[in-house]
Coordinates of C-alpha atoms in Angstrom, one line a residue:
M1114 CA 46.4 21.5 -8.1
T1115 CA 47.3 25.0 -9.8
E1116 CA 44.7 27.3 -11.3
T1117 CA 46.3 27.3 -14.4
A1118 CA 47.2 23.9 -15.5
V1119 CA 44.7 21.4 -16.8
Y1120 CA 44.5 18.3 -15.1
A1121 CA 43.7 14.8 -16.5
A1122 CA 44.3 11.1 -15.5
G1123 CA 44.5 7.9 -17.2
G1124 CA 46.1 4.2 -17.0
V1125 CA 48.3 1.6 -18.0
V1126 CA 45.4 -1.1 -18.7
W1127 CA 46.9 -4.5 -18.8
R1128 CA 45.8 -8.4 -19.1
M1129 CA 47.2 -11.9 -19.2
V1130 CA 46.8 -13.6 -22.5
E1131 CA 48.2 -16.9 -22.7
D1132 CA 50.8 -16.1 -19.9
K1133 CA 52.0 -13.2 -21.9
L1134 CA 51.5 -9.6 -20.7
K1135 CA 49.4 -7.3 -23.2
I1136 CA 48.7 -3.6 -22.9
L1137 CA 45.5 -1.6 -23.7
V1138 CA 46.1 1.3 -26.5
I1139 CA 43.3 3.5 -28.0
H1140 CA 43.1 4.6 -31.6
R1141 CA 41.4 8.4 -31.2
T1142 CA 39.3 9.3 -34.4
A1143 CA 39.9 12.8 -34.5
Y1144 CA 43.6 13.1 -33.6
V1145 CA 44.5 9.6 -35.9
D1146 CA 47.1 8.8 -33.2
V1147 CA 47.6 6.0 -30.7
T1148 CA 47.7 6.7 -27.3
L1149 CA 46.7 5.6 -23.5
P1150 CA 43.3 5.8 -22.3
K1151 CA 43.1 9.1 -20.4
G1152 CA 40.9 12.3 -20.0
K1153 CA 40.1 15.4 -18.3
V1154 CA 39.1 15.7 -14.5
D1155 CA 35.4 16.5 -14.2
P1156 CA 34.3 19.3 -11.8
G1157 CA 34.3 18.0 -8.2
E1158 CA 35.8 15.0 -9.1
T1159 CA 39.7 13.4 -7.8
L1160 CA 42.1 12.3 -10.2
A1161 CA 41.4 8.7 -9.0
E1162 CA 38.0 9.1 -9.9
T1163 CA 38.5 10.5 -13.4
A1164 CA 41.4 7.5 -14.3
A1165 CA 38.8 4.8 -13.7
R1166 CA 35.7 6.7 -15.4
E1167 CA 37.5 8.0 -18.3
I1168 CA 39.1 4.3 -18.9
L1169 CA 35.8 3.0 -18.8
E1170 CA 34.2 5.5 -20.9
E1171 CA 37.1 5.2 -23.9
T1172 CA 37.2 1.4 -23.6
G1173 CA 34.0 0.2 -21.9
I1174 CA 36.0 -1.6 -19.5
R1175 CA 35.4 -1.3 -15.6
V1176 CA 38.8 -1.3 -14.1
A1177 CA 40.0 -0.9 -10.6
L1178 CA 43.1 1.2 -9.8
G1179 CA 46.5 -0.2 -9.1
I1180 CA 49.7 1.2 -8.4
P1181 CA 50.4 4.7 -9.7
V1182 CA 52.7 4.6 -12.7
G1183 CA 53.6 8.2 -12.8
V1184 CA 52.7 11.9 -14.1
S1185 CA 53.6 13.1 -17.8
R1186 CA 53.4 17.1 -18.0
Y1187 CA 53.3 18.7 -21.7
R1188 CA 52.4 21.8 -23.3
M1189 CA 49.3 22.4 -24.8
P1190 CA 48.8 24.6 -28.1
K1191 CA 47.4 27.6 -26.4
G1192 CA 50.7 27.3 -23.7
R1193 CA 48.9 25.9 -21.0
E1194 CA 50.1 23.2 -18.7
K1195 CA 48.5 19.8 -19.0
I1196 CA 49.0 17.3 -15.8
V1197 CA 47.9 13.8 -16.7
H1198 CA 48.4 11.0 -13.8
Y1199 CA 48.3 7.3 -14.7
W1200 CA 47.9 4.0 -12.6
A1201 CA 48.1 0.6 -13.5
A1202 CA 44.7 -1.3 -14.4
E1203 CA 43.9 -4.9 -15.0
A1204 CA 41.5 -5.8 -17.0
T1205 CA 40.1 -8.9 -15.7
P1206 CA 38.1 -11.3 -18.1
D1207 CA 34.7 -10.7 -16.7
A1208 CA 35.2 -6.9 -16.9
I1209 CA 36.3 -7.4 -20.8
R1210 CA 33.5 -9.7 -21.6
Q1211 CA 31.3 -7.0 -20.0
S1212 CA 32.7 -4.5 -22.1
Q1213 CA 30.2 -2.9 -24.8
F1214 CA 32.7 -0.7 -26.6
V1215 CA 32.2 0.1 -29.8
P1216 CA 33.7 2.6 -32.5
N1217 CA 32.7 6.2 -31.7
R1218 CA 33.4 10.0 -32.5
E1219 CA 36.0 9.7 -30.1
I1220 CA 37.7 6.5 -30.1
A1221 CA 37.8 4.6 -33.5
A1222 CA 39.2 1.2 -32.0
I1223 CA 41.0 -0.2 -29.3
E1224 CA 43.8 -2.6 -29.5
W1225 CA 45.6 -4.9 -27.3
L1226 CA 49.6 -5.3 -28.2
S1227 CA 52.5 -6.7 -26.6
P1228 CA 54.7 -4.1 -24.3
K1229 CA 57.5 -3.9 -27.2
K1230 CA 54.7 -3.2 -30.0
A1231 CA 52.8 -1.2 -27.4
L1232 CA 56.2 1.2 -27.0
K1233 CA 56.5 1.6 -30.9
R1234 CA 52.8 2.4 -31.7
L1235 CA 52.4 5.0 -28.8
S1236 CA 52.2 8.4 -30.9
Y1237 CA 53.7 10.1 -27.9
P1238 CA 57.3 10.5 -26.0
V1239 CA 55.2 10.9 -23.2
D1240 CA 53.2 7.9 -23.2
V1241 CA 55.8 5.9 -23.6
E1242 CA 57.6 7.4 -20.7
I1243 CA 54.6 5.9 -18.7
L1244 CA 54.3 2.4 -20.2
E1245 CA 58.1 2.3 -19.4
N1246 CA 57.7 3.6 -16.0
F1247 CA 55.2 0.4 -15.6
L1248 CA 57.2 -2.2 -17.3
R1249 CA 59.9 -1.2 -15.1
F1250 CA 57.6 -2.6 -12.2
V1251 CA 56.6 -5.6 -14.0
D1252 CA 60.6 -6.4 -14.6
D1253 CA 60.9 -6.3 -10.8
G1254 CA 58.1 -8.8 -10.1
V1255 CA 55.2 -6.7 -9.7
L1256 CA 52.1 -7.0 -11.6
S1257 CA 49.3 -7.8 -9.7
T1258 CA 48.6 -5.8 -6.7
F1259 CA 46.0 -5.1 -4.4
P1260 CA 45.4 -2.1 -1.8
V1261 CA 45.1 -2.3 1.8
I1262 CA 43.7 1.3 2.6
V1263 CA 43.9 3.1 5.6
L1264 CA 40.8 5.9 6.1
R1265 CA 40.5 8.4 9.0
H1266 CA 37.0 9.1 9.8
G1267 CA 35.4 12.5 8.8
K1268 CA 35.0 15.2 10.9
A1269 CA 33.2 14.3 14.0
T1270 CA 31.4 16.1 17.0
P1271 CA 33.9 17.9 19.2
R1272 CA 35.1 15.7 22.3
S1273 CA 35.1 19.4 24.4
G1274 CA 31.5 19.4 25.8
W1275 CA 30.6 15.5 25.0
T1276 CA 29.2 13.9 28.2
K1277 CA 28.3 10.9 26.6
P1278 CA 30.5 7.8 25.8
D1279 CA 33.6 8.9 23.5
A1280 CA 32.8 6.0 21.0
S1281 CA 29.3 7.3 20.5
R1282 CA 30.2 10.7 18.9
P1283 CA 28.7 11.1 15.7
L1284 CA 29.8 13.0 12.5
T1285 CA 29.2 16.6 12.0
T1286 CA 27.0 17.3 9.1
R1287 CA 30.6 18.5 7.3
G1288 CA 31.5 14.9 8.4
V1289 CA 28.3 13.0 6.8
A1290 CA 29.3 14.9 3.4
Q1291 CA 32.6 13.9 3.7
A1292 CA 31.8 10.4 4.0
H1293 CA 29.8 10.3 0.8
A1294 CA 32.1 12.4 -1.0
A1295 CA 34.8 9.6 -0.3
V1296 CA 32.6 7.0 -2.1
G1297 CA 33.9 7.7 -5.4
P1298 CA 37.8 7.8 -5.0
L1299 CA 37.6 4.8 -2.4
S1300 CA 36.0 3.0 -5.1
A1301 CA 38.0 3.5 -7.6
F1302 CA 40.9 1.1 -6.3
G1303 CA 38.4 -1.8 -5.7
V1304 CA 37.0 -2.0 -2.6
Q1305 CA 36.0 -5.6 -1.8
R1306 CA 36.0 -5.5 2.1
I1307 CA 35.3 -2.8 4.7
V1308 CA 36.9 -3.1 8.3
T1309 CA 36.0 -0.1 10.8
S1310 CA 36.4 0.6 14.5
D1311 CA 33.2 0.1 15.9
A1312 CA 32.8 4.1 17.1
L1313 CA 30.1 5.7 15.6
R1314 CA 32.0 8.2 13.6
C1315 CA 33.9 5.4 12.1
V1316 CA 30.9 3.5 11.1
Q1317 CA 29.3 6.3 9.7
T1318 CA 32.1 7.5 7.9
V1319 CA 32.0 3.9 5.4
R1320 CA 28.5 3.5 5.8
P1321 CA 27.5 5.5 2.3
L1322 CA 30.6 3.3 0.7
A1323 CA 29.4 0.1 2.5
K1324 CA 25.8 0.9 0.7
A1325 CA 26.9 1.9 -2.7
L1326 CA 29.3 -1.3 -3.2
R1327 CA 26.6 -3.3 -1.4
L1328 CA 29.2 -4.5 1.1
P1329 CA 28.9 -5.4 4.9
I1330 CA 30.4 -3.3 7.4
S1331 CA 32.8 -5.7 9.8
R1332 CA 33.3 -3.6 13.3
T1333 CA 35.9 -4.4 15.9
T1334 CA 37.4 -2.7 18.8
L1335 CA 40.8 -3.4 18.2
I1336 CA 41.4 -0.3 16.5
S1337 CA 39.3 2.1 18.4
Q1338 CA 40.6 5.0 20.2
D1339 CA 39.3 3.7 23.8
L1340 CA 41.3 0.6 23.8
W1341 CA 44.1 2.7 22.1
E1342 CA 44.2 5.2 25.2
A1343 CA 43.9 2.1 27.3
G1344 CA 46.5 0.4 26.0
R1345 CA 45.0 -2.5 24.5
A1346 CA 44.5 -1.7 21.0
N1347 CA 45.4 -4.8 18.6
P1348 CA 45.7 -3.4 15.2
R1349 CA 48.3 -6.0 14.3
L1350 CA 45.4 -8.5 14.1
V1351 CA 43.3 -6.4 11.9
I1352 CA 46.3 -5.6 9.8
G1353 CA 47.9 -8.9 9.4
K1354 CA 44.4 -10.4 8.3
R1355 CA 43.9 -7.8 5.7
V1356 CA 47.3 -8.6 4.4
R1357 CA 46.9 -12.2 4.0
A1358 CA 43.5 -11.8 2.7
R1359 CA 44.9 -10.4 -0.7
V1360 CA 41.3 -8.7 -1.1
P1361 CA 41.4 -4.8 -1.8
A1362 CA 40.1 -3.5 1.6
V1363 CA 39.5 -0.3 3.4
V1364 CA 40.4 -0.3 7.1
C1365 CA 39.1 3.1 8.9
G1366 CA 40.2 4.0 12.2
H1367 CA 41.2 7.3 14.2
G1368 CA 43.9 9.8 14.2
P1369 CA 45.8 8.3 17.1
V1370 CA 45.5 4.6 15.7
L1371 CA 46.8 5.5 12.2
P1372 CA 50.7 5.7 12.8
D1373 CA 49.9 1.8 14.8
M1374 CA 48.1 0.8 11.3
L1375 CA 50.8 2.0 9.0
S1376 CA 53.6 0.6 11.1
E1377 CA 51.8 -2.9 11.4
L1378 CA 51.0 -2.8 7.5
A1379 CA 55.1 -2.3 7.3
L1380 CA 56.0 -5.2 9.6
A1381 CA 53.4 -7.4 7.9
T1382 CA 55.3 -7.0 4.5
G1383 CA 58.9 -6.8 5.7
T1384 CA 59.0 -3.3 4.7
L1385 CA 61.6 -0.7 6.3
H1386 CA 60.5 1.9 8.3
G1387 CA 61.1 5.3 7.5
S1388 CA 59.5 8.9 7.2
Y1389 CA 57.0 7.8 4.6
L1390 CA 54.9 5.9 7.4
T1391 CA 54.8 9.3 9.4
S1392 CA 53.5 11.0 6.2
A1393 CA 51.1 8.3 5.3
A1394 CA 49.4 8.3 8.7
A1395 CA 49.5 11.9 9.4
L1396 CA 46.1 12.2 7.5
P1397 CA 43.6 15.0 7.8
V1398 CA 39.8 13.8 8.8
A1399 CA 38.2 11.9 5.8
G1400 CA 41.8 11.1 4.1
F1401 CA 42.9 7.9 3.3
S1402 CA 46.3 6.3 2.2
V1403 CA 46.3 3.5 -0.4
V1404 CA 49.1 1.2 0.5
H1405 CA 49.3 -1.2 -2.4
L1406 CA 51.0 -4.9 -2.1
S1407 CA 52.1 -7.4 -4.3
A1408 CA 49.4 -10.0 -4.8
S1409 CA 51.6 -12.7 -5.5
N1410 CA 53.9 -12.5 -2.5
P1411 CA 52.5 -9.5 0.2
G1412 CA 55.3 -10.2 2.4
S1413 CA 57.8 -8.7 -0.4
G1414 CA 57.3 -5.4 1.0
I1415 CA 55.0 -2.3 0.2
V1416 CA 55.0 -1.6 -3.7
A1417 CA 53.8 1.9 -3.5
I1418 CA 51.7 4.4 -1.0
E1419 CA 49.5 7.3 -2.5
T1420 CA 47.7 9.4 0.0
H1421 CA 44.3 11.4 -0.6
E1422 CA 42.8 14.2 1.3
S1423 CA 38.6 14.9 1.3
R1424 CA 37.9 17.5 -1.0
L1425 CA 35.5 19.2 1.8

């Protein structure tokens, strides 16, 4: 991010009504316009957190982020550049029923429209462009997706000088802070399963997330660094299970094991290998890559990959 630009995030919120796709637009009170839900990043917040929060605040609908669908850039009245990141986001029937939206000083109304009507009603070309990007995915047969999130553990006590078993190395103070800071960004993607190497540093990394989401932690030696160094790791079993389950999941592992985990995701989904996998696996401590897969046909290939670094 640059210091001069204003950053924001939002989403293309969608639902199916009698097998027909509907897009959510908002009518803003002060501007008397029709836009996609979005808002500025709060201090200390990531773009993914902002998108989920702003959609909830403006529409009353709690969503899990899907695939990234574009970035809009434009000049504000005083000349500063505004950069807005967008994700697709399904509004589930339960989320819609639980919405408590009422017209307010900022949002006069929300409206569900067909894609064709939404394209005509949106007030700004940048919003139209984002919706068109989303509809290209729909035309390609990609609508409902789920993520497999590959997470590297937080900053751990150095290996040099550690006399106990390597798997017992704990997180440092910074690593603990990174684990807590990751809760918001990871939660934005609707995580429902948490799988981790059984090494303490990995378990400690996902523990705050598990507590926040009230989810159990599934521990495995199959993606541990100890087994990887011994040539006996088996990320294929771990990753294959996650792909078959079609449920949003976090898989926490170690730097040396991450390339194998990403490679197995490509193999499990029939995706060609490329430099993008190397980039997605080259994560700093507490960083994560979100691999988006088609919920209806995971074997059709990776739809999108996005990488996030810890802010600490």
